[in-house]
Amino acid sequence: YDFKYNNILCIFKDTYGNMWIATNTGRGLIQLKEGELIDKFRINGQYKHLNQVTTIIETTPGELLFGSVNGIYYYNLHSNKLSEISAQKLHLPADTPIEVTAFLKDSQKNIWIATAKNGLFILNQKLEYIQSFSQLTAPEEKILSIAESPAGQFWFTTNRKLYRYQPVENTCN
């Protein structure tokens, strides 16, 4: 497969063996299913390309989240429906731009969403809001990745620092 003039931003394999390849432009998000490339997804009754998807996670078998520089999308493989997750669902003003940099499914099956400018958000498996952390980092810092340790601590990196969040103490250092 030739992705001429595109940068591949991420690749992900879902429970059913589908490969998902995200590029910065052109075809955007691509599902490689049984050797066939599928690059248009139906949202609000119209087919469209999803560009600049930076991270992908499977919340439950057949249900995926796509994080992009333009927001968060939920995709159901079974119904083939794609929908945008609004800023309001994250308890942000409706017109707030969300640039997603990383996802994590923790040991409790909660979904952590790391963003470039809005901090961290936690949703449960049904994608209902649990909590957010908007003041963990300095405003000029961009959260790049997040991981959970076996001890239940959460580590996240920014363009400047490494942080550790301890849920039991509710502290970050």
Short mmCIF file of C-alpha atoms in Angstrom, two decimals:
data_model
loop_
_atom_site.label_atom_id
_atom_site.label_comp_id
_atom_site.label_asym_id
_atom_site.label_seq_id
_atom_site.Cartn_x
_atom_site.Cartn_y
_atom_site.Cartn_z
CA TYR A 1 0.00 0.00 0.00
CA ASP A 2 1.41 3.34 -1.00
CA PHE A 3 0.71 6.25 1.32
CA LYS A 4 2.51 8.74 -0.87
CA TYR A 5 2.45 12.27 0.54
CA ASN A 6 0.99 11.06 3.86
CA ASN A 7 2.57 10.58 7.25
CA ILE A 8 1.28 7.56 9.16
CA LEU A 9 0.40 8.86 12.63
CA CYS A 10 -0.70 5.61 14.28
CA ILE A 11 -1.68 2.00 13.66
CA PHE A 12 -4.03 -0.16 15.74
CA LYS A 13 -5.39 -3.71 15.62
CA ASP A 14 -8.90 -4.27 17.02
CA THR A 15 -10.38 -7.41 18.61
CA TYR A 16 -11.65 -8.66 15.25
CA GLY A 17 -8.27 -8.37 13.56
CA ASN A 18 -9.04 -5.21 11.59
CA MET A 19 -6.03 -2.97 11.16
CA TRP A 20 -6.60 0.77 11.50
CA ILE A 21 -4.06 3.12 9.94
CA ALA A 22 -4.25 6.86 10.51
CA THR A 23 -2.57 9.39 8.24
CA ASN A 24 -2.27 13.13 8.49
CA THR A 25 -3.94 13.98 5.16
CA GLY A 26 -5.51 12.45 2.10
CA ARG A 27 -7.30 9.25 2.99
CA GLY A 28 -7.05 10.00 6.71
CA LEU A 29 -8.29 7.08 8.79
CA ILE A 30 -8.19 3.77 6.95
CA GLN A 31 -9.63 0.42 7.98
CA LEU A 32 -7.77 -2.49 6.43
CA LYS A 33 -10.31 -5.31 6.45
CA GLU A 34 -9.54 -8.58 4.69
CA GLY A 35 -7.07 -6.79 2.42
CA GLU A 36 -9.56 -4.06 1.44
CA LEU A 37 -8.98 -0.40 2.29
CA ILE A 38 -12.00 1.45 3.67
CA ASP A 39 -11.41 5.17 4.05
CA LYS A 40 -14.82 6.87 4.32
CA PHE A 41 -17.04 6.74 7.36
CA ARG A 42 -20.64 7.81 7.74
CA ILE A 43 -21.26 10.63 10.20
CA ASN A 44 -24.57 12.50 10.42
CA GLY A 45 -25.76 10.80 7.23
CA GLN A 46 -22.75 11.83 5.15
CA TYR A 47 -19.57 9.97 4.27
CA LYS A 48 -16.36 11.71 5.19
CA HIS A 49 -12.66 11.16 5.68
CA LEU A 50 -11.20 11.47 9.18
CA ASN A 51 -7.84 13.22 8.98
CA GLN A 52 -5.16 13.66 11.62
CA VAL A 53 -6.23 10.82 13.91
CA THR A 54 -3.40 10.59 16.43
CA THR A 55 -4.54 7.73 18.67
CA ILE A 56 -7.03 4.85 18.65
CA ILE A 57 -8.41 2.68 21.46
CA GLU A 58 -11.02 -0.06 21.68
CA THR A 59 -13.37 0.60 24.59
CA THR A 60 -15.22 -2.73 24.27
CA PRO A 61 -15.06 -5.30 21.44
CA GLY A 62 -16.29 -3.57 18.31
CA GLU A 63 -16.39 -0.08 19.82
CA LEU A 64 -13.53 2.28 19.09
CA LEU A 65 -12.49 5.81 19.96
CA PHE A 66 -10.48 7.86 17.49
CA GLY A 67 -8.61 10.81 18.95
CA SER A 68 -7.58 13.52 16.52
CA VAL A 69 -6.33 17.08 16.41
CA ASN A 70 -9.98 17.98 15.73
CA GLY A 71 -11.72 16.07 18.52
CA ILE A 72 -12.89 12.62 19.59
CA TYR A 73 -14.96 10.20 17.53
CA TYR A 74 -16.81 7.06 18.63
CA TYR A 75 -17.17 4.26 16.07
CA ASN A 76 -19.32 1.14 16.36
CA LEU A 77 -18.13 -1.62 14.04
CA HIS A 78 -21.41 -3.53 14.30
CA SER A 79 -23.66 -0.64 13.24
CA ASN A 80 -20.97 1.07 11.14
CA LYS A 81 -21.88 4.38 12.81
CA LEU A 82 -19.46 7.14 13.61
CA SER A 83 -20.32 10.01 15.96
CA GLU A 84 -18.41 12.90 17.43
CA ILE A 85 -17.99 13.18 21.19
CA SER A 86 -18.77 16.75 22.10
CA ALA A 87 -16.73 19.05 24.31
CA GLN A 88 -19.82 19.30 26.53
CA LYS A 89 -19.58 15.56 27.29
CA LEU A 90 -16.18 16.37 28.83
CA HIS A 91 -17.76 19.24 30.80
CA LEU A 92 -16.13 21.87 28.59
CA PRO A 93 -17.83 24.79 26.81
CA ALA A 94 -19.45 23.66 23.55
CA ASP A 95 -17.05 25.50 21.25
CA THR A 96 -13.85 24.28 22.96
CA PRO A 97 -11.42 22.70 20.49
CA ILE A 98 -10.09 19.34 21.67
CA GLU A 99 -6.77 18.01 20.39
CA VAL A 100 -6.35 14.43 21.61
CA THR A 101 -2.80 13.16 22.07
CA ALA A 102 -3.30 9.79 23.82
CA PHE A 103 -5.81 7.29 25.19
CA LEU A 104 -5.46 4.76 27.99
CA LYS A 105 -7.85 2.06 29.21
CA ASP A 106 -6.96 1.57 32.88
CA SER A 107 -7.27 -1.54 35.04
CA GLN A 108 -10.83 -0.49 35.98
CA LYS A 109 -11.70 -0.23 32.24
CA ASN A 110 -12.05 3.55 32.48
CA ILE A 111 -10.86 5.56 29.48
CA TRP A 112 -8.30 8.31 30.05
CA ILE A 113 -8.10 10.99 27.39
CA ALA A 114 -4.96 13.12 27.22
CA THR A 115 -5.23 16.41 25.36
CA ALA A 116 -2.81 19.03 24.15
CA LYS A 117 -4.40 22.00 25.95
CA ASN A 118 -7.35 20.83 28.06
CA GLY A 119 -5.67 18.39 30.47
CA LEU A 120 -6.81 14.82 31.19
CA PHE A 121 -10.33 13.40 31.22
CA ILE A 122 -11.68 10.12 32.54
CA LEU A 123 -14.77 8.42 31.12
CA ASN A 124 -16.27 5.12 32.21
CA GLN A 125 -16.74 2.21 29.82
CA LYS A 126 -20.12 3.64 28.76
CA LEU A 127 -18.28 6.87 27.88
CA GLU A 128 -19.88 8.80 30.74
CA TYR A 129 -17.86 11.58 32.36
CA ILE A 130 -16.15 10.69 35.65
CA GLN A 131 -13.48 13.30 36.27
CA SER A 132 -11.09 15.77 34.66
CA PHE A 133 -7.75 17.28 35.53
CA SER A 134 -7.24 20.62 33.86
CA GLN A 135 -4.64 22.09 36.20
CA LEU A 136 -2.10 19.23 36.37
CA THR A 137 0.37 20.82 33.99
CA ALA A 138 1.56 24.29 33.08
CA PRO A 139 -0.45 25.94 30.27
CA GLU A 140 2.46 25.65 27.81
CA GLU A 141 2.82 21.91 28.37
CA LYS A 142 1.27 19.40 25.99
CA ILE A 143 0.41 15.94 27.41
CA LEU A 144 1.91 13.37 25.04
CA SER A 145 1.30 9.95 26.60
CA ILE A 146 -0.13 8.22 29.66
CA ALA A 147 0.42 4.83 31.32
CA GLU A 148 -0.78 3.01 34.45
CA SER A 149 1.74 1.29 36.73
CA PRO A 150 1.02 -2.07 38.44
CA ALA A 151 0.70 -0.08 41.69
CA GLY A 152 -2.27 1.88 40.27
CA GLN A 153 -0.37 5.12 39.72
CA PHE A 154 -0.69 7.02 36.47
CA TRP A 155 2.34 8.36 34.68
CA PHE A 156 2.08 10.91 31.93
CA THR A 157 4.59 12.78 29.88
CA THR A 158 4.48 16.26 28.49
CA ASN A 159 6.79 18.06 26.12
CA ARG A 160 8.72 19.17 29.22
CA LYS A 161 8.21 16.82 32.20
CA LEU A 162 7.26 13.41 33.52
CA TYR A 163 4.39 13.40 36.05
CA ARG A 164 3.00 10.81 38.45
CA TYR A 165 -0.61 10.96 39.61
CA GLN A 166 -1.48 8.97 42.73
CA PRO A 167 -5.26 8.47 42.92
CA VAL A 168 -5.31 7.33 46.54
CA GLU A 169 -3.67 10.56 47.75
CA ASN A 170 -5.08 12.61 44.84
CA THR A 171 -1.63 14.09 44.29
CA CYS A 172 0.41 14.77 41.22
CA ASN A 173 4.16 15.33 41.20
#
